[in-house]
Amino acid sequence: MSLPKPAAQSAILSAARTEFAQKGLAGARVAEIAERAGVNKQLLYYYFGSKDQLYRAALEDVYAEIRAMERKLELDQSPPEEAMAALVGFSFDYLAQHPDFIGLLNHENAHGAQHVRTSPAIRRTNSPLVELIASTLRRGVRAGVFRKGIDPIELYISVAGMSYFFFSNRLTLASIFDRDLARPEAIDSYRRHVIATALAGLRR
Amino acid sequence: MSLPKPAAQSAILSAARTEFAQKGLAGARVAEIAERAGVNKQLLYYYFGSKDQLYRAALEDVYAEIRAMERKLELDQSPPEEAMAALVGFSFDYLAQHPDFIGLLNHENAHGAQHVRTSPAIRRTNSPLVELIASTLRRGVRAGVFRKGIDPIELYISVAGMSYFFFSNRLTLASIFDRDLARPEAIDSYRRHVIATALAGLRR
Amino acid sequence: MSLPKPAAQSAILSAARTEFAQKGLAGARVAEIAERAGVNKQLLYYYFGSKDQLYRAALEDVYAEIRAMERKLELDQSPPEEAMAALVGFSFDYLAQHPDFIGLLNHENAHGAQHVRTSPAIRRTNSPLVELIASTLRRGVRAGVFRKGIDPIELYISVAGMSYFFFSNRLTLASIFDRDLARPEAIDSYRRHVIATALAGLRR
Amino acid sequence: MSLPKPAAQSAILSAARTEFAQKGLAGARVAEIAERAGVNKQLLYYYFGSKDQLYRAALEDVYAEIRAMERKLELDQSPPEEAMAALVGFSFDYLAQHPDFIGLLNHENAHGAQHVRTSPAIRRTNSPLVELIASTLRRGVRAGVFRKGIDPIELYISVAGMSYFFFSNRLTLASIFDRDLARPEAIDSYRRHVIATALAGLRR
DNA sequence: AATGAATGAGAGTTCATTCAT
DNA sequence: TATGAATGAACTCTCATTCAT
């Protein structure tokens, strides 16, 4: 981490992330990843050992990235309601802008989270976002604007779920309801709905 | 469709549903499905033509099933808030009890909903649940208990999302938060959280 | 065994025997075996599962064959010295005519006899030849022409060794001594030497 | 050759000898040899050019070693029978103590002695042992204790064969006869058998 | 309706070797 | 003298699919 990795290594990681997000572990093609990265196929093995280990590395990479983003959030000074709205908004926006993350999570879940569960690197790092949610909740309760008894993890899951499902199932939903959910207005309208719903659930 | 299918055919369909739900289209093995169904591998081809068509059939099967369940709901007589709580609860419970459905949806989304989009059988059938939500919303607005301007599709997406994410990402979440989300109490607690959050968002 | 195997199966087995004998397990090429057998490469996997299992099958096949040959020997009526000379001669001649057997044994030994050791089919079957040697030894001792105290297994090993080494190392030896050991006269001369040496060691 | 080689070079040679002896030319891994020798993989290429040339070097090395040992034998003063027994014993003991030599020979034979045949270094050097056998035979014949007409090369082959086969096929034989041939007593007993058999074949 | 035999295409991976420093 | 990075060729094996009955 401290030494600069060879450029090839991060090119591979980046290509892998995209390919795995789109096609999953089984569906992804090693040759395709190599080509996207502009390197020889065997270099993947030189650096990562196997397709499986490359997948794991890509997964850890994407988790590290989102946690780095979360760590940048600074909302301690804002009023609790504003802060919470910002957190929900951040969560929504991050997914809106990182389809790779959704793709990887989708596949990971589809396979029982095997890799997440066995990756110390992922398990080790706490989620800064959940901790921010927890502290904001406490501030809101103290300020008398939020109900007591809200579980921060449950809150996180419901907020993440509302956003995640929208993006992960967007195409399925769009097809079934015959409504184009990719339009900026559609996204923005749903974003407001999510924030409103989340906050409504917190008020006394 | 109206005639009773040969036993072998539904055995295949059932095995396919499980296998595809667990491993996705690319990861599933035709040989494995045949073995689970207790039939010769070639029978799949005899009945369904190809792996892809079998996947599609399994997908349509699972959609038909959930819509049949939805169609049984009769909540016109209940007060709007009760009815809405029941709808949210139904949505949550169905996912709790049908991991196959989640698995298939996950894979489907992971691959751009290609099959859902091109399946007339799926697109043709409206979702009875969304229609029930819409009518219940209208009743609630009329009765003065719900806000105006709630979009039923957005409401459906947020409700489904809160539930779906919990079950689809349960293992990932359990691992990251180190909390066993499979315990009945954990499920029940989150169920109440979802219903409370959904309804809070509707009230005036 | 009781049902006639598909022709392809024994064609594969035969081709495998030759290829493995010539190049060993690591050096042999699955594609080459398939081509020699005139079948599709994947049929090997259909029938034998893997290169390793095919190697094992070929090894068992070759052992079964030599034991079948040994079982045909009937020397109970001959005088002990004649019988023993015949046994030594048989052992020599068999190797002379079955380079595949030598090749397979060579490779097997070179790798610690891993497959022989773990093949119940090979370990189960006793060597009829060693039993014949033992009984002939006993007859000779009783008749007063052979010494007491000769161990039949040691005798077998020394006899087999004299023959085996000649054929297995023939090319190396020929090169070092600059003498063509493939000439029929050379073979015949050495054959007589082996029989004479073996019998000399037995006489009182 | 006359100058002391760099340490790395002989470390490679030694590692190569072991690896090739155990796995043969095809089965040996260049990376494994480098690791055993504690050097970078590319150094093998720097010194030896290719895997094949390294194999050849290891083979020549091992031949040079055995010939150096043979050259040390001084038996001109002993009575012919004693001298011959010592020669047979030496041949047996050398193999007992140099499994690498057996391994390399095994592989070499398994592949038609290609490298021995084309190595001037190996072909050039006569075998001191065979010459000693020849001279001892002549002395014995002159002394009236050995038969006339024994071919020294045939004698050498049979003696080497009895020993070589025991060690090279030890594991196979042990497995088939269910007798532990690695026990010191088993080795010693067979050693006596070999010497007795060889000498019996020479007596008038 | 049902099956064992057989196949073609392509996937992941290994491995000796070379490049560049 | 020594090495980390990179590559091309080839190999084993998997898998959906078809043939023939």
PDB file of C-alpha atoms in Angstrom, chain C residues 40-193:
ATOM      1  CA  ASN C  40     -12.849 -36.847 -29.391  1.00  0.00           C
ATOM      2  CA  LYS C  41     -10.655 -35.540 -26.641  1.00  0.00           C
ATOM      3  CA  GLN C  42     -13.481 -35.069 -24.244  1.00  0.00           C
ATOM      4  CA  LEU C  43     -14.524 -38.665 -24.409  1.00  0.00           C
ATOM      5  CA  LEU C  44     -11.557 -39.461 -22.231  1.00  0.00           C
ATOM      6  CA  TYR C  45     -13.114 -37.330 -19.550  1.00  0.00           C
ATOM      7  CA  TYR C  46     -16.516 -38.843 -20.103  1.00  0.00           C
ATOM      8  CA  TYR C  47     -15.158 -42.305 -19.459  1.00  0.00           C
ATOM      9  CA  PHE C  48     -12.239 -41.790 -17.135  1.00  0.00           C
ATOM     10  CA  GLY C  49     -12.794 -38.492 -15.426  1.00  0.00           C
ATOM     11  CA  SER C  50      -9.274 -37.122 -15.561  1.00  0.00           C
ATOM     12  CA  LYS C  51      -5.830 -37.681 -16.953  1.00  0.00           C
ATOM     13  CA  ASP C  52      -4.774 -39.119 -13.654  1.00  0.00           C
ATOM     14  CA  GLN C  53      -7.577 -41.615 -13.486  1.00  0.00           C
ATOM     15  CA  LEU C  54      -6.901 -42.637 -17.052  1.00  0.00           C
ATOM     16  CA  TYR C  55      -3.286 -43.250 -16.150  1.00  0.00           C
ATOM     17  CA  ARG C  56      -4.386 -45.400 -13.281  1.00  0.00           C
ATOM     18  CA  ALA C  57      -6.753 -47.350 -15.496  1.00  0.00           C
ATOM     19  CA  ALA C  58      -3.982 -47.958 -18.012  1.00  0.00           C
ATOM     20  CA  LEU C  59      -1.699 -49.142 -15.252  1.00  0.00           C
ATOM     21  CA  GLU C  60      -4.271 -51.532 -13.891  1.00  0.00           C
ATOM     22  CA  ASP C  61      -4.934 -52.758 -17.376  1.00  0.00           C
ATOM     23  CA  VAL C  62      -1.318 -53.594 -17.993  1.00  0.00           C
ATOM     24  CA  TYR C  63      -0.998 -55.355 -14.652  1.00  0.00           C
ATOM     25  CA  ALA C  64      -4.111 -57.380 -15.340  1.00  0.00           C
ATOM     26  CA  GLU C  65      -2.642 -58.414 -18.642  1.00  0.00           C
ATOM     27  CA  ILE C  66       0.663 -59.640 -17.321  1.00  0.00           C
ATOM     28  CA  ARG C  67      -1.017 -61.548 -14.553  1.00  0.00           C
ATOM     29  CA  ALA C  68      -3.309 -63.188 -17.041  1.00  0.00           C
ATOM     30  CA  MET C  69      -0.222 -64.296 -18.968  1.00  0.00           C
ATOM     31  CA  GLU C  70       1.420 -65.575 -15.830  1.00  0.00           C
ATOM     32  CA  ARG C  71      -1.660 -67.526 -14.933  1.00  0.00           C
ATOM     33  CA  LYS C  72      -1.400 -69.492 -18.142  1.00  0.00           C
ATOM     34  CA  LEU C  73       1.977 -70.963 -17.178  1.00  0.00           C
ATOM     35  CA  GLU C  74       1.768 -74.663 -16.404  1.00  0.00           C
ATOM     36  CA  LEU C  75       5.020 -76.105 -15.279  1.00  0.00           C
ATOM     37  CA  ASP C  76       4.036 -78.430 -12.476  1.00  0.00           C
ATOM     38  CA  GLN C  77       5.001 -81.480 -14.457  1.00  0.00           C
ATOM     39  CA  SER C  78       8.473 -80.393 -15.536  1.00  0.00           C
ATOM     40  CA  PRO C  79      11.576 -81.161 -13.474  1.00  0.00           C
ATOM     41  CA  PRO C  80      12.404 -78.250 -11.147  1.00  0.00           C
ATOM     42  CA  GLU C  81      15.460 -77.013 -13.004  1.00  0.00           C
ATOM     43  CA  GLU C  82      13.686 -77.052 -16.320  1.00  0.00           C
ATOM     44  CA  ALA C  83      10.649 -75.381 -14.792  1.00  0.00           C
ATOM     45  CA  MET C  84      12.740 -72.671 -13.203  1.00  0.00           C
ATOM     46  CA  ALA C  85      14.592 -72.019 -16.437  1.00  0.00           C
ATOM     47  CA  ALA C  86      11.252 -71.672 -18.165  1.00  0.00           C
ATOM     48  CA  LEU C  87      10.024 -69.230 -15.553  1.00  0.00           C
ATOM     49  CA  VAL C  88      13.106 -67.080 -15.882  1.00  0.00           C
ATOM     50  CA  GLY C  89      12.833 -67.260 -19.631  1.00  0.00           C
ATOM     51  CA  PHE C  90       9.181 -66.280 -19.540  1.00  0.00           C
ATOM     52  CA  SER C  91       9.947 -63.309 -17.375  1.00  0.00           C
ATOM     53  CA  PHE C  92      12.674 -62.223 -19.778  1.00  0.00           C
ATOM     54  CA  ASP C  93      10.583 -62.754 -22.875  1.00  0.00           C
ATOM     55  CA  TYR C  94       7.595 -60.917 -21.538  1.00  0.00           C
ATOM     56  CA  LEU C  95       9.625 -57.792 -20.988  1.00  0.00           C
ATOM     57  CA  ALA C  96      11.278 -58.202 -24.365  1.00  0.00           C
ATOM     58  CA  GLN C  97       7.900 -58.105 -25.986  1.00  0.00           C
ATOM     59  CA  HIS C  98       6.134 -55.506 -23.856  1.00  0.00           C
ATOM     60  CA  PRO C  99       8.029 -52.237 -23.855  1.00  0.00           C
ATOM     61  CA  ASP C 100       4.850 -50.527 -22.700  1.00  0.00           C
ATOM     62  CA  PHE C 101       4.948 -52.446 -19.483  1.00  0.00           C
ATOM     63  CA  ILE C 102       8.518 -51.379 -18.857  1.00  0.00           C
ATOM     64  CA  GLY C 103       7.734 -47.812 -19.715  1.00  0.00           C
ATOM     65  CA  LEU C 104       4.814 -47.654 -17.338  1.00  0.00           C
ATOM     66  CA  LEU C 105       6.768 -49.304 -14.547  1.00  0.00           C
ATOM     67  CA  ASN C 106       9.643 -46.926 -15.081  1.00  0.00           C
ATOM     68  CA  HIS C 107       7.455 -43.901 -14.694  1.00  0.00           C
ATOM     69  CA  GLU C 108       5.616 -45.400 -11.823  1.00  0.00           C
ATOM     70  CA  ASN C 109       8.833 -46.046  -9.965  1.00  0.00           C
ATOM     71  CA  ALA C 110      10.176 -42.667 -10.838  1.00  0.00           C
ATOM     72  CA  HIS C 111       7.277 -41.201  -8.943  1.00  0.00           C
ATOM     73  CA  GLY C 112       7.321 -43.333  -5.877  1.00  0.00           C
ATOM     74  CA  ALA C 113       4.817 -45.917  -7.075  1.00  0.00           C
ATOM     75  CA  GLN C 114       2.076 -43.608  -5.982  1.00  0.00           C
ATOM     76  CA  HIS C 115      -0.531 -45.128  -8.189  1.00  0.00           C
ATOM     77  CA  VAL C 116       0.368 -48.741  -7.654  1.00  0.00           C
ATOM     78  CA  ARG C 117       0.320 -48.194  -3.938  1.00  0.00           C
ATOM     79  CA  THR C 118      -3.117 -46.709  -3.974  1.00  0.00           C
ATOM     80  CA  SER C 119      -4.698 -49.032  -6.461  1.00  0.00           C
ATOM     81  CA  PRO C 120      -6.636 -51.754  -4.714  1.00  0.00           C
ATOM     82  CA  ALA C 121      -7.074 -53.504  -8.030  1.00  0.00           C
ATOM     83  CA  ILE C 122      -3.320 -53.915  -8.370  1.00  0.00           C
ATOM     84  CA  ARG C 123      -2.488 -54.649  -4.780  1.00  0.00           C
ATOM     85  CA  ARG C 124      -5.302 -57.176  -4.454  1.00  0.00           C
ATOM     86  CA  THR C 125      -4.076 -59.540  -7.125  1.00  0.00           C
ATOM     87  CA  ASN C 126      -1.150 -61.677  -6.108  1.00  0.00           C
ATOM     88  CA  SER C 127       1.541 -62.337  -8.592  1.00  0.00           C
ATOM     89  CA  PRO C 128       1.016 -65.841  -9.973  1.00  0.00           C
ATOM     90  CA  LEU C 129       4.620 -65.830 -11.100  1.00  0.00           C
ATOM     91  CA  VAL C 130       6.025 -65.420  -7.628  1.00  0.00           C
ATOM     92  CA  GLU C 131       3.863 -68.249  -6.424  1.00  0.00           C
ATOM     93  CA  LEU C 132       5.100 -70.448  -9.223  1.00  0.00           C
ATOM     94  CA  ILE C 133       8.664 -69.573  -8.349  1.00  0.00           C
ATOM     95  CA  ALA C 134       8.006 -70.439  -4.724  1.00  0.00           C
ATOM     96  CA  SER C 135       6.471 -73.802  -5.514  1.00  0.00           C
ATOM     97  CA  THR C 136       9.171 -74.658  -8.001  1.00  0.00           C
ATOM     98  CA  LEU C 137      11.809 -73.737  -5.432  1.00  0.00           C
ATOM     99  CA  ARG C 138      10.185 -76.091  -2.948  1.00  0.00           C
ATOM    100  CA  ARG C 139      10.063 -78.899  -5.505  1.00  0.00           C
ATOM    101  CA  GLY C 140      13.746 -78.367  -6.273  1.00  0.00           C
ATOM    102  CA  VAL C 141      14.737 -78.403  -2.643  1.00  0.00           C
ATOM    103  CA  ARG C 142      12.761 -81.564  -2.122  1.00  0.00           C
ATOM    104  CA  ALA C 143      14.419 -83.116  -5.166  1.00  0.00           C
ATOM    105  CA  GLY C 144      17.805 -82.155  -3.794  1.00  0.00           C
ATOM    106  CA  VAL C 145      18.813 -79.966  -6.711  1.00  0.00           C
ATOM    107  CA  PHE C 146      18.273 -76.532  -5.148  1.00  0.00           C
ATOM    108  CA  ARG C 147      19.755 -75.063  -2.014  1.00  0.00           C
ATOM    109  CA  LYS C 148      17.600 -74.456   1.015  1.00  0.00           C
ATOM    110  CA  GLY C 149      16.998 -70.961   2.318  1.00  0.00           C
ATOM    111  CA  ILE C 150      16.429 -69.121  -0.951  1.00  0.00           C
ATOM    112  CA  ASP C 151      13.779 -66.463  -0.514  1.00  0.00           C
ATOM    113  CA  PRO C 152      11.346 -66.585  -3.442  1.00  0.00           C
ATOM    114  CA  ILE C 153      10.706 -62.871  -3.419  1.00  0.00           C
ATOM    115  CA  GLU C 154      14.424 -62.091  -3.467  1.00  0.00           C
ATOM    116  CA  LEU C 155      14.850 -64.582  -6.253  1.00  0.00           C
ATOM    117  CA  TYR C 156      12.016 -63.002  -8.181  1.00  0.00           C
ATOM    118  CA  ILE C 157      13.467 -59.539  -7.728  1.00  0.00           C
ATOM    119  CA  SER C 158      16.917 -60.543  -8.892  1.00  0.00           C
ATOM    120  CA  VAL C 159      15.594 -62.370 -11.919  1.00  0.00           C
ATOM    121  CA  ALA C 160      13.218 -59.585 -12.841  1.00  0.00           C
ATOM    122  CA  GLY C 161      15.977 -57.060 -12.237  1.00  0.00           C
ATOM    123  CA  MET C 162      18.460 -58.705 -14.565  1.00  0.00           C
ATOM    124  CA  SER C 163      15.876 -58.719 -17.333  1.00  0.00           C
ATOM    125  CA  TYR C 164      14.206 -55.422 -16.629  1.00  0.00           C
ATOM    126  CA  PHE C 165      17.418 -53.431 -16.452  1.00  0.00           C
ATOM    127  CA  PHE C 166      18.591 -54.819 -19.746  1.00  0.00           C
ATOM    128  CA  PHE C 167      15.490 -53.633 -21.525  1.00  0.00           C
ATOM    129  CA  SER C 168      14.757 -50.486 -19.600  1.00  0.00           C
ATOM    130  CA  ASN C 169      18.309 -49.207 -19.797  1.00  0.00           C
ATOM    131  CA  ARG C 170      19.126 -50.720 -23.128  1.00  0.00           C
ATOM    132  CA  LEU C 171      19.530 -47.431 -24.865  1.00  0.00           C
ATOM    133  CA  THR C 172      21.616 -45.906 -22.141  1.00  0.00           C
ATOM    134  CA  LEU C 173      23.801 -48.974 -21.959  1.00  0.00           C
ATOM    135  CA  ALA C 174      24.116 -49.249 -25.697  1.00  0.00           C
ATOM    136  CA  SER C 175      25.277 -45.703 -25.819  1.00  0.00           C
ATOM    137  CA  ILE C 176      27.799 -46.005 -23.022  1.00  0.00           C
ATOM    138  CA  PHE C 177      29.264 -49.310 -24.122  1.00  0.00           C
ATOM    139  CA  ASP C 178      28.894 -48.600 -27.776  1.00  0.00           C
ATOM    140  CA  ARG C 179      27.381 -52.006 -28.370  1.00  0.00           C
ATOM    141  CA  ASP C 180      24.070 -52.564 -30.141  1.00  0.00           C
ATOM    142  CA  LEU C 181      21.970 -54.411 -27.603  1.00  0.00           C
ATOM    143  CA  ALA C 182      18.925 -54.518 -29.841  1.00  0.00           C
ATOM    144  CA  ARG C 183      20.403 -57.185 -32.125  1.00  0.00           C
ATOM    145  CA  PRO C 184      18.619 -60.538 -31.748  1.00  0.00           C
ATOM    146  CA  GLU C 185      21.926 -62.268 -31.025  1.00  0.00           C
ATOM    147  CA  ALA C 186      22.708 -59.781 -28.279  1.00  0.00           C
ATOM    148  CA  ILE C 187      19.324 -60.339 -26.714  1.00  0.00           C
ATOM    149  CA  ASP C 188      19.596 -64.074 -26.985  1.00  0.00           C
ATOM    150  CA  SER C 189      23.063 -64.142 -25.544  1.00  0.00           C
ATOM    151  CA  TYR C 190      22.016 -62.079 -22.569  1.00  0.00           C
ATOM    152  CA  ARG C 191      18.941 -64.247 -22.120  1.00  0.00           C
ATOM    153  CA  ARG C 192      21.158 -67.290 -21.710  1.00  0.00           C
ATOM    154  CA  HIS C 193      23.353 -65.370 -19.288  1.00  0.00           C
TER     155      HIS C 193
END
